[in-house]
Amino acid sequence: MSKNVFESVNVVEIGELAAAPYCGKLLADLGADVVKVEPPLVGDRARSRGPFLGDIPNSEQSGLFLYANTNKRGVTLNCNTVSGKDILLQLLKNADVLIEDREPGELDKAGLGYETLRAINPRLIMVSITPFGQSGPYKNYKAYPLNTFHAGGEGYTLPGGLGYATYPDREPIKIAGYFGEYVAGLTAAIAAACALYGRDAIGSGQHIDISKQEALMALSRVVLARYPNEDFVETRSVRELPIGGLMPCKDGFAVVMAFEARMWEGLVEIMGRPAWTQEERYKNAESRVALKKEVNGLVIEWLKTHTKDEVYHQAQAHDCAVGPVYTIGEAINSAQTRVQGFMADVQHPVAGKFAYPTAGYHFSQTPVSFKRPAPLLGQHNEEVYSGRLGISKTEMVELRLAGVI
């Protein structure tokens, strides 16, 4: 049987909603033994967020929770009690990674800060994920995914191109779903993997401070770097390709990128070299940009007589970059997605069997697989507390009655 790259890595996750759980999920998908710690009775707040199966709220049927917590084991624990804190410390004594998303200083006040944990486990890697990081004047600011996404800068420039041209008087928009949270979770998982790789070299674990704002700002680093160096501020009104961009086709939309000479020549070729492209005022790139509204209108006129797939395949054959804009259904059901096996069925004891997105990478020797569905609330209490920590069944009952687990 193939081993996974993180098969010997033990992770404890104290996180809710999307960023920290997604970090844990990425490590779990690579084979790490991730124990998710949830508050007794209520669990991760994601359990109360939709979409729900049949649109009926159920803490075991939240699509967000089910996706972000596959391959983990789950326990309940009230870390605010003396007994709960002691149990958590026992779990962390032999853990490799702790993923947490508490407010800066909250774990320190509870006696669970990094320096305390390092004293009992010098090899522990602690990943702290917060909206703005562990230091600075914003560190205690509360924020939701809407706030952090816009604090990252990308939201300020959405939508550009056709979206802005169509609705220039509308407000900027937030990107769909929990995109910003997943970016922060991915950043945290990469950082944790790097720390695991480097742990033997430096001889100890370390504390990793993940700022969601900075993780998102990294997506726009080229644009952001232009401000201190060129005093340039990108806005929705200037975020567009000189020629092309998001354009309507016969059956939807395509993104046309014809900003290099060879790309423009390819586009002219697939359009059948219409007479207007040979006029002197359109032959020069600078003059085309100066007349971009007119040029784009003529390109759209041609695009509307062709499907997005026709345009895509013709453009590929002529060295012009064009991307068809697919619906979710078109993307999921495409031959490419099916052949690559991006979706996989997972059987959950309450929600049932559903297709889940897998991973955007394929290891030839250690393939990613779903070993277990997202845990039921407290599903692995006995397995972890009795099996790993040696807590007796009698003690388990007492802890449950006391509201500790």
Short mmCIF file of C-alpha atoms in Angstrom, two decimals:
data_model
loop_
_atom_site.label_atom_id
_atom_site.label_comp_id
_atom_site.label_asym_id
_atom_site.label_seq_id
_atom_site.Cartn_x
_atom_site.Cartn_y
_atom_site.Cartn_z
CA MET A 1 0.00 0.00 0.00
CA SER A 2 1.27 3.49 -0.85
CA LYS A 3 2.20 5.71 2.05
CA ASN A 4 1.29 9.35 2.16
CA VAL A 5 3.92 12.06 2.47
CA PHE A 6 2.70 13.22 5.90
CA GLU A 7 1.66 9.81 7.23
CA SER A 8 3.76 10.14 10.38
CA VAL A 9 2.69 13.74 11.08
CA ASN A 10 0.26 14.39 13.96
CA VAL A 11 -1.80 17.57 13.76
CA VAL A 12 -4.20 19.16 16.24
CA GLU A 13 -6.63 21.70 14.78
CA ILE A 14 -8.54 24.29 16.79
CA GLY A 15 -10.24 26.19 14.01
CA GLU A 16 -13.63 27.16 12.66
CA LEU A 17 -15.33 28.00 9.38
CA ALA A 18 -12.89 27.84 6.49
CA ALA A 19 -9.27 29.09 6.74
CA ALA A 20 -7.86 26.98 9.61
CA PRO A 21 -9.99 23.92 8.74
CA TYR A 22 -8.87 24.15 5.09
CA CYS A 23 -5.24 24.25 6.25
CA GLY A 24 -5.91 21.11 8.30
CA LYS A 25 -7.71 19.46 5.41
CA LEU A 26 -4.79 20.00 3.03
CA LEU A 27 -2.41 18.35 5.51
CA ALA A 28 -4.91 15.55 6.15
CA ASP A 29 -5.26 14.93 2.41
CA LEU A 30 -1.49 14.41 2.35
CA GLY A 31 -1.74 11.76 5.04
CA ALA A 32 -1.36 13.69 8.30
CA ASP A 33 -3.38 12.42 11.27
CA VAL A 34 -5.44 15.54 11.95
CA VAL A 35 -7.53 15.66 15.13
CA LYS A 36 -10.10 18.44 14.92
CA VAL A 37 -11.05 19.89 18.31
CA GLU A 38 -14.57 21.34 18.53
CA PRO A 39 -16.58 22.87 21.38
CA PRO A 40 -18.96 20.31 22.95
CA LEU A 41 -22.61 20.33 21.82
CA VAL A 42 -22.30 23.10 19.19
CA GLY A 43 -19.09 22.29 17.32
CA ASP A 44 -17.43 24.30 14.55
CA ARG A 45 -19.55 27.29 13.44
CA ALA A 46 -19.30 25.91 9.91
CA ARG A 47 -21.80 23.25 10.98
CA SER A 48 -24.46 25.98 11.03
CA ARG A 49 -23.53 27.41 7.61
CA GLY A 50 -25.02 26.22 4.36
CA PRO A 51 -25.46 24.90 1.84
CA PHE A 52 -27.40 22.11 3.56
CA LEU A 53 -28.66 18.89 2.10
CA GLY A 54 -32.24 19.56 0.99
CA ASP A 55 -31.84 23.14 2.27
CA ILE A 56 -32.70 21.83 5.76
CA PRO A 57 -30.25 23.04 8.46
CA ASN A 58 -28.50 20.11 10.12
CA SER A 59 -25.16 20.27 11.93
CA GLU A 60 -24.05 17.05 10.24
CA GLN A 61 -25.08 18.10 6.73
CA SER A 62 -23.39 21.44 6.13
CA GLY A 63 -21.70 21.37 2.75
CA LEU A 64 -19.03 23.79 3.99
CA PHE A 65 -18.18 21.62 7.01
CA LEU A 66 -18.30 18.34 5.09
CA TYR A 67 -15.86 19.60 2.45
CA ALA A 68 -13.39 21.37 4.75
CA ASN A 69 -13.05 18.48 7.18
CA THR A 70 -12.67 15.30 5.16
CA ASN A 71 -9.88 12.94 6.24
CA LYS A 72 -9.88 14.23 9.85
CA ARG A 73 -10.83 12.72 13.16
CA GLY A 74 -13.02 14.83 15.40
CA VAL A 75 -13.22 15.27 19.17
CA THR A 76 -15.13 17.65 21.41
CA LEU A 77 -13.29 19.57 24.12
CA ASN A 78 -13.98 22.65 26.21
CA CYS A 79 -10.50 24.18 26.36
CA ASN A 80 -11.72 26.86 28.79
CA THR A 81 -11.99 24.34 31.63
CA VAL A 82 -9.03 23.15 33.71
CA SER A 83 -9.58 19.54 32.67
CA GLY A 84 -10.06 20.54 29.03
CA LYS A 85 -6.83 22.53 29.02
CA ASP A 86 -4.98 19.57 30.58
CA ILE A 87 -6.32 17.20 27.92
CA LEU A 88 -5.33 19.60 25.14
CA LEU A 89 -1.80 19.83 26.54
CA GLN A 90 -1.60 16.04 26.56
CA LEU A 91 -2.63 15.98 22.90
CA LEU A 92 -0.06 18.62 22.01
CA LYS A 93 2.76 16.93 23.92
CA ASN A 94 3.38 14.58 21.01
CA ALA A 95 1.88 16.62 18.17
CA ASP A 96 3.91 17.94 15.25
CA VAL A 97 1.59 20.80 14.27
CA LEU A 98 -1.05 22.90 16.02
CA ILE A 99 -3.37 24.90 13.75
CA GLU A 100 -5.36 27.57 15.57
CA ASP A 101 -7.39 30.66 14.71
CA ARG A 102 -7.98 32.30 18.09
CA GLU A 103 -7.58 36.06 18.54
CA PRO A 104 -3.98 37.18 19.18
CA GLY A 105 -3.16 36.73 22.87
CA GLU A 106 -6.22 34.57 23.63
CA LEU A 107 -4.22 31.35 23.98
CA ASP A 108 -1.53 33.16 25.99
CA LYS A 109 -4.16 34.25 28.52
CA ALA A 110 -5.42 30.66 28.71
CA GLY A 111 -1.90 29.39 29.41
CA LEU A 112 -1.72 27.80 25.95
CA GLY A 113 0.55 30.30 24.20
CA TYR A 114 3.48 29.28 22.02
CA GLU A 115 6.13 29.70 24.72
CA THR A 116 4.16 27.44 27.08
CA LEU A 117 3.64 24.83 24.38
CA ARG A 118 7.25 24.99 23.28
CA ALA A 119 8.34 24.20 26.83
CA ILE A 120 6.45 20.89 26.77
CA ASN A 121 7.10 20.11 23.08
CA PRO A 122 10.10 21.93 21.52
CA ARG A 123 9.43 20.33 18.11
CA LEU A 124 5.86 21.66 17.89
CA ILE A 125 5.02 23.86 14.90
CA MET A 126 2.24 26.27 15.83
CA VAL A 127 0.29 27.86 12.97
CA SER A 128 -1.77 30.86 14.07
CA ILE A 129 -4.25 32.21 11.50
CA THR A 130 -5.85 35.60 12.18
CA PRO A 131 -7.30 38.43 10.07
CA PHE A 132 -4.31 40.79 10.43
CA GLY A 133 -1.52 38.85 12.17
CA GLN A 134 -0.08 38.68 15.68
CA SER A 135 1.33 42.22 15.82
CA GLY A 136 0.54 45.74 14.68
CA PRO A 137 -2.29 48.18 15.39
CA TYR A 138 -4.86 46.00 13.58
CA LYS A 139 -4.02 42.75 15.38
CA ASN A 140 -7.13 42.82 17.59
CA TYR A 141 -9.52 44.00 14.87
CA LYS A 142 -12.37 41.59 14.32
CA ALA A 143 -13.08 40.71 10.73
CA TYR A 144 -15.25 38.51 8.58
CA PRO A 145 -14.29 37.02 5.20
CA LEU A 146 -15.84 40.09 3.54
CA ASN A 147 -13.51 42.40 5.47
CA THR A 148 -10.32 40.42 5.00
CA PHE A 149 -10.91 39.89 1.29
CA HIS A 150 -11.26 43.63 0.70
CA ALA A 151 -8.39 44.40 3.09
CA GLY A 152 -6.26 42.26 0.80
CA GLY A 153 -6.84 44.71 -2.04
CA GLU A 154 -8.25 42.41 -4.69
CA GLY A 155 -11.84 43.32 -3.83
CA TYR A 156 -11.12 46.99 -4.59
CA THR A 157 -10.58 46.16 -8.25
CA LEU A 158 -13.55 43.83 -8.80
CA PRO A 159 -15.17 43.81 -11.23
CA GLY A 160 -12.96 45.33 -13.92
CA GLY A 161 -13.27 45.11 -17.69
CA LEU A 162 -16.73 44.23 -19.01
CA GLY A 163 -18.21 44.09 -15.48
CA TYR A 164 -17.15 47.67 -14.75
CA ALA A 165 -18.09 48.87 -18.21
CA THR A 166 -21.59 47.40 -17.76
CA TYR A 167 -22.13 48.67 -14.21
CA PRO A 168 -19.73 51.60 -13.66
CA ASP A 169 -21.94 53.07 -10.91
CA ARG A 170 -22.10 49.90 -8.81
CA GLU A 171 -20.07 49.12 -5.68
CA PRO A 172 -17.01 46.82 -5.76
CA ILE A 173 -17.92 43.20 -5.20
CA LYS A 174 -16.68 40.36 -3.01
CA ILE A 175 -15.46 37.27 -4.76
CA ALA A 176 -17.72 34.25 -4.44
CA GLY A 177 -17.87 31.92 -1.42
CA TYR A 178 -14.93 31.63 0.97
CA PHE A 179 -12.23 32.23 -1.64
CA GLY A 180 -10.17 34.51 0.62
CA GLU A 181 -10.37 32.02 3.48
CA TYR A 182 -9.14 29.22 1.27
CA VAL A 183 -6.21 31.37 0.12
CA ALA A 184 -5.26 31.95 3.76
CA GLY A 185 -5.66 28.23 4.53
CA LEU A 186 -3.52 27.27 1.56
CA THR A 187 -0.85 29.78 2.60
CA ALA A 188 -0.87 28.32 6.12
CA ALA A 189 -0.61 24.74 4.85
CA ILE A 190 2.37 25.60 2.64
CA ALA A 191 4.05 27.36 5.57
CA ALA A 192 3.41 24.36 7.85
CA ALA A 193 4.82 21.96 5.25
CA CYS A 194 7.95 24.13 4.90
CA ALA A 195 8.38 24.24 8.69
CA LEU A 196 8.06 20.45 8.88
CA TYR A 197 10.67 20.12 6.14
CA GLY A 198 13.04 22.51 7.90
CA ARG A 199 12.48 21.29 11.45
CA ASP A 200 15.32 18.80 11.40
CA ALA A 201 17.66 21.43 9.98
CA ILE A 202 17.03 23.98 12.76
CA GLY A 203 16.45 21.38 15.45
CA SER A 204 13.10 22.70 16.69
CA GLY A 205 9.60 23.72 15.78
CA GLN A 206 8.53 27.33 15.41
CA HIS A 207 5.58 29.69 15.54
CA ILE A 208 4.06 30.68 12.17
CA ASP A 209 2.02 33.89 12.06
CA ILE A 210 -0.48 33.82 9.16
CA SER A 211 -2.23 37.13 8.38
CA LYS A 212 -5.21 36.63 6.09
CA GLN A 213 -4.76 40.17 4.83
CA GLU A 214 -1.15 39.51 3.85
CA ALA A 215 -1.99 36.15 2.28
CA LEU A 216 -4.50 37.97 0.07
CA MET A 217 -2.21 40.93 -0.59
CA ALA A 218 0.32 38.42 -1.94
CA LEU A 219 -2.14 37.70 -4.76
CA SER A 220 -1.85 41.33 -5.89
CA ARG A 221 1.84 41.85 -5.17
CA VAL A 222 2.68 43.07 -8.68
CA VAL A 223 -0.07 45.68 -8.61
CA LEU A 224 0.71 46.68 -5.01
CA ALA A 225 4.41 47.09 -5.80
CA ARG A 226 3.55 49.72 -8.39
CA TYR A 227 2.26 52.15 -5.73
CA PRO A 228 5.50 52.74 -3.77
CA ASN A 229 7.60 52.59 -6.94
CA GLU A 230 5.41 54.38 -9.52
CA ASP A 231 2.72 56.04 -7.40
CA PHE A 232 0.23 54.00 -9.44
CA VAL A 233 -3.14 52.92 -8.01
CA GLU A 234 -5.08 50.32 -9.92
CA THR A 235 -8.84 50.80 -9.89
CA ARG A 236 -11.76 49.01 -11.50
CA SER A 237 -11.84 51.63 -14.24
CA VAL A 238 -8.31 50.83 -15.43
CA ARG A 239 -8.32 47.08 -14.76
CA GLU A 240 -8.81 45.84 -18.26
CA LEU A 241 -6.84 44.48 -21.15
CA PRO A 242 -6.08 47.06 -23.85
CA ILE A 243 -7.58 44.80 -26.49
CA GLY A 244 -9.82 41.90 -25.56
CA GLY A 245 -10.76 40.85 -22.02
CA LEU A 246 -14.06 39.25 -21.02
CA MET A 247 -16.25 39.28 -24.13
CA PRO A 248 -19.63 37.78 -25.08
CA CYS A 249 -19.78 34.87 -27.53
CA LYS A 250 -22.63 33.02 -29.23
CA ASP A 251 -23.18 30.77 -26.19
CA GLY A 252 -21.60 32.59 -23.26
CA PHE A 253 -18.34 34.40 -22.66
CA ALA A 254 -14.66 34.05 -23.45
CA VAL A 255 -11.59 35.90 -22.21
CA VAL A 256 -9.59 37.12 -25.21
CA MET A 257 -5.97 38.11 -24.66
CA ALA A 258 -4.49 39.67 -27.78
CA PHE A 259 -2.01 42.12 -26.27
CA GLU A 260 1.12 40.73 -27.96
CA ALA A 261 1.74 41.09 -31.70
CA ARG A 262 1.66 37.34 -32.35
CA MET A 263 -1.60 37.04 -30.40
CA TRP A 264 -3.22 39.84 -32.39
CA GLU A 265 -2.07 38.23 -35.62
CA GLY A 266 -3.57 34.91 -34.46
CA LEU A 267 -6.87 36.61 -33.66
CA VAL A 268 -6.92 38.33 -37.04
CA GLU A 269 -6.29 34.98 -38.69
CA ILE A 270 -9.15 33.13 -36.98
CA MET A 271 -11.48 36.04 -37.73
CA GLY A 272 -10.69 35.42 -41.43
CA ARG A 273 -8.60 38.56 -41.88
CA PRO A 274 -11.57 40.92 -42.21
CA ALA A 275 -10.95 44.08 -44.24
CA TRP A 276 -11.04 46.39 -41.22
CA THR A 277 -8.02 44.67 -39.65
CA GLN A 278 -5.96 45.63 -42.68
CA GLU A 279 -6.76 49.32 -42.42
CA GLU A 280 -3.73 51.38 -41.51
CA ARG A 281 -5.23 52.73 -38.30
CA TYR A 282 -5.64 49.20 -36.89
CA LYS A 283 -2.27 47.76 -37.90
CA ASN A 284 -0.26 49.46 -35.19
CA ALA A 285 -0.61 48.26 -31.58
CA GLU A 286 -0.59 51.79 -30.18
CA SER A 287 -3.28 52.99 -32.56
CA ARG A 288 -5.40 49.92 -31.79
CA VAL A 289 -5.18 50.71 -28.08
CA ALA A 290 -6.11 54.32 -28.80
CA LEU A 291 -9.19 52.98 -30.63
CA LYS A 292 -9.77 50.08 -28.26
CA LYS A 293 -13.50 50.70 -27.81
CA GLU A 294 -14.00 50.54 -31.55
CA VAL A 295 -11.67 47.56 -32.00
CA ASN A 296 -13.22 45.59 -29.15
CA GLY A 297 -16.67 46.25 -30.58
CA LEU A 298 -15.64 44.76 -33.93
CA VAL A 299 -14.07 41.73 -32.23
CA ILE A 300 -17.25 41.18 -30.18
CA GLU A 301 -19.32 41.41 -33.37
CA TRP A 302 -17.35 38.42 -34.72
CA LEU A 303 -17.34 36.52 -31.40
CA LYS A 304 -21.13 36.62 -31.20
CA THR A 305 -21.31 34.46 -34.31
CA HIS A 306 -19.13 31.73 -32.79
CA THR A 307 -19.32 29.48 -29.73
CA LYS A 308 -16.73 29.83 -26.99
CA ASP A 309 -15.32 26.37 -27.76
CA GLU A 310 -14.96 27.24 -31.46
CA VAL A 311 -13.08 30.40 -30.54
CA TYR A 312 -10.93 28.61 -27.96
CA HIS A 313 -9.78 25.80 -30.24
CA GLN A 314 -9.17 28.06 -33.23
CA ALA A 315 -7.23 30.51 -31.10
CA GLN A 316 -5.07 27.75 -29.64
CA ALA A 317 -4.14 26.66 -33.15
CA HIS A 318 -3.10 30.22 -34.02
CA ASP A 319 -1.03 31.14 -30.96
CA CYS A 320 -3.65 33.45 -29.48
CA ALA A 321 -4.63 33.13 -25.82
CA VAL A 322 -8.37 32.67 -25.34
CA GLY A 323 -10.11 31.17 -22.32
CA PRO A 324 -13.70 29.92 -22.54
CA VAL A 325 -15.78 30.82 -19.47
CA TYR A 326 -17.47 27.62 -18.32
CA THR A 327 -20.39 27.23 -15.98
CA ILE A 328 -19.86 25.01 -12.92
CA GLY A 329 -21.77 22.24 -14.66
CA GLU A 330 -19.64 22.51 -17.80
CA ALA A 331 -16.41 22.45 -15.77
CA ILE A 332 -17.38 19.52 -13.53
CA ASN A 333 -18.78 17.44 -16.37
CA SER A 334 -16.00 18.17 -18.84
CA ALA A 335 -14.00 15.25 -20.22
CA GLN A 336 -10.84 16.82 -18.79
CA THR A 337 -12.18 16.88 -15.24
CA ARG A 338 -13.53 13.34 -15.51
CA VAL A 339 -10.31 11.88 -16.90
CA GLN A 340 -8.22 13.58 -14.22
CA GLY A 341 -10.58 12.27 -11.54
CA PHE A 342 -11.00 15.64 -9.86
CA MET A 343 -14.32 14.66 -8.25
CA ALA A 344 -14.56 11.62 -5.97
CA ASP A 345 -17.45 10.05 -4.09
CA VAL A 346 -17.38 10.19 -0.29
CA GLN A 347 -19.85 8.27 1.89
CA HIS A 348 -20.88 10.14 5.04
CA PRO A 349 -22.90 8.32 7.76
CA VAL A 350 -25.54 11.06 7.94
CA ALA A 351 -25.33 13.12 4.75
CA GLY A 352 -24.92 10.09 2.47
CA LYS A 353 -22.78 9.75 -0.65
CA PHE A 354 -21.79 12.85 -2.60
CA ALA A 355 -19.11 13.84 -5.08
CA TYR A 356 -16.38 16.02 -3.51
CA PRO A 357 -13.60 18.02 -5.19
CA THR A 358 -10.25 16.30 -4.58
CA ALA A 359 -6.86 18.00 -5.05
CA GLY A 360 -5.21 20.07 -7.75
CA TYR A 361 -2.10 17.84 -7.77
CA HIS A 362 -1.36 14.20 -8.48
CA PHE A 363 1.54 12.35 -6.81
CA SER A 364 2.71 9.30 -8.75
CA GLN A 365 3.85 7.41 -5.61
CA THR A 366 1.64 8.79 -2.84
CA PRO A 367 -1.76 9.62 -4.35
CA VAL A 368 -4.29 11.63 -2.38
CA SER A 369 -7.31 9.64 -1.23
CA PHE A 370 -10.35 10.10 0.98
CA LYS A 371 -9.79 7.80 3.95
CA ARG A 372 -12.63 9.14 6.03
CA PRO A 373 -15.51 11.61 5.65
CA ALA A 374 -15.84 14.70 7.83
CA PRO A 375 -16.31 13.61 11.46
CA LEU A 376 -19.60 13.66 13.30
CA LEU A 377 -19.50 15.93 16.34
CA GLY A 378 -17.35 14.11 18.92
CA GLN A 379 -17.22 10.97 16.78
CA HIS A 380 -13.67 10.05 17.77
CA ASN A 381 -13.70 11.03 21.46
CA GLU A 382 -13.20 7.48 22.67
CA GLU A 383 -10.71 6.59 19.95
CA VAL A 384 -8.51 9.60 20.72
CA TYR A 385 -9.00 10.11 24.45
CA SER A 386 -8.98 6.46 25.45
CA GLY A 387 -6.83 5.08 22.66
CA ARG A 388 -4.20 7.80 22.53
CA LEU A 389 -4.28 9.36 26.01
CA GLY A 390 -5.36 6.37 28.08
CA ILE A 391 -8.41 8.05 29.65
CA SER A 392 -10.72 5.38 31.09
CA LYS A 393 -14.35 4.99 30.09
CA THR A 394 -15.41 5.99 33.60
CA GLU A 395 -13.39 9.20 33.34
CA MET A 396 -14.87 9.80 29.89
CA VAL A 397 -18.38 9.67 31.36
CA GLU A 398 -17.40 12.10 34.12
CA LEU A 399 -15.82 14.48 31.62
CA ARG A 400 -18.92 14.34 29.45
CA LEU A 401 -21.24 15.05 32.37
CA ALA A 402 -19.02 17.97 33.40
CA GLY A 403 -19.26 19.48 29.92
CA VAL A 404 -15.53 19.05 29.26
CA ILE A 405 -15.90 16.75 26.23
#
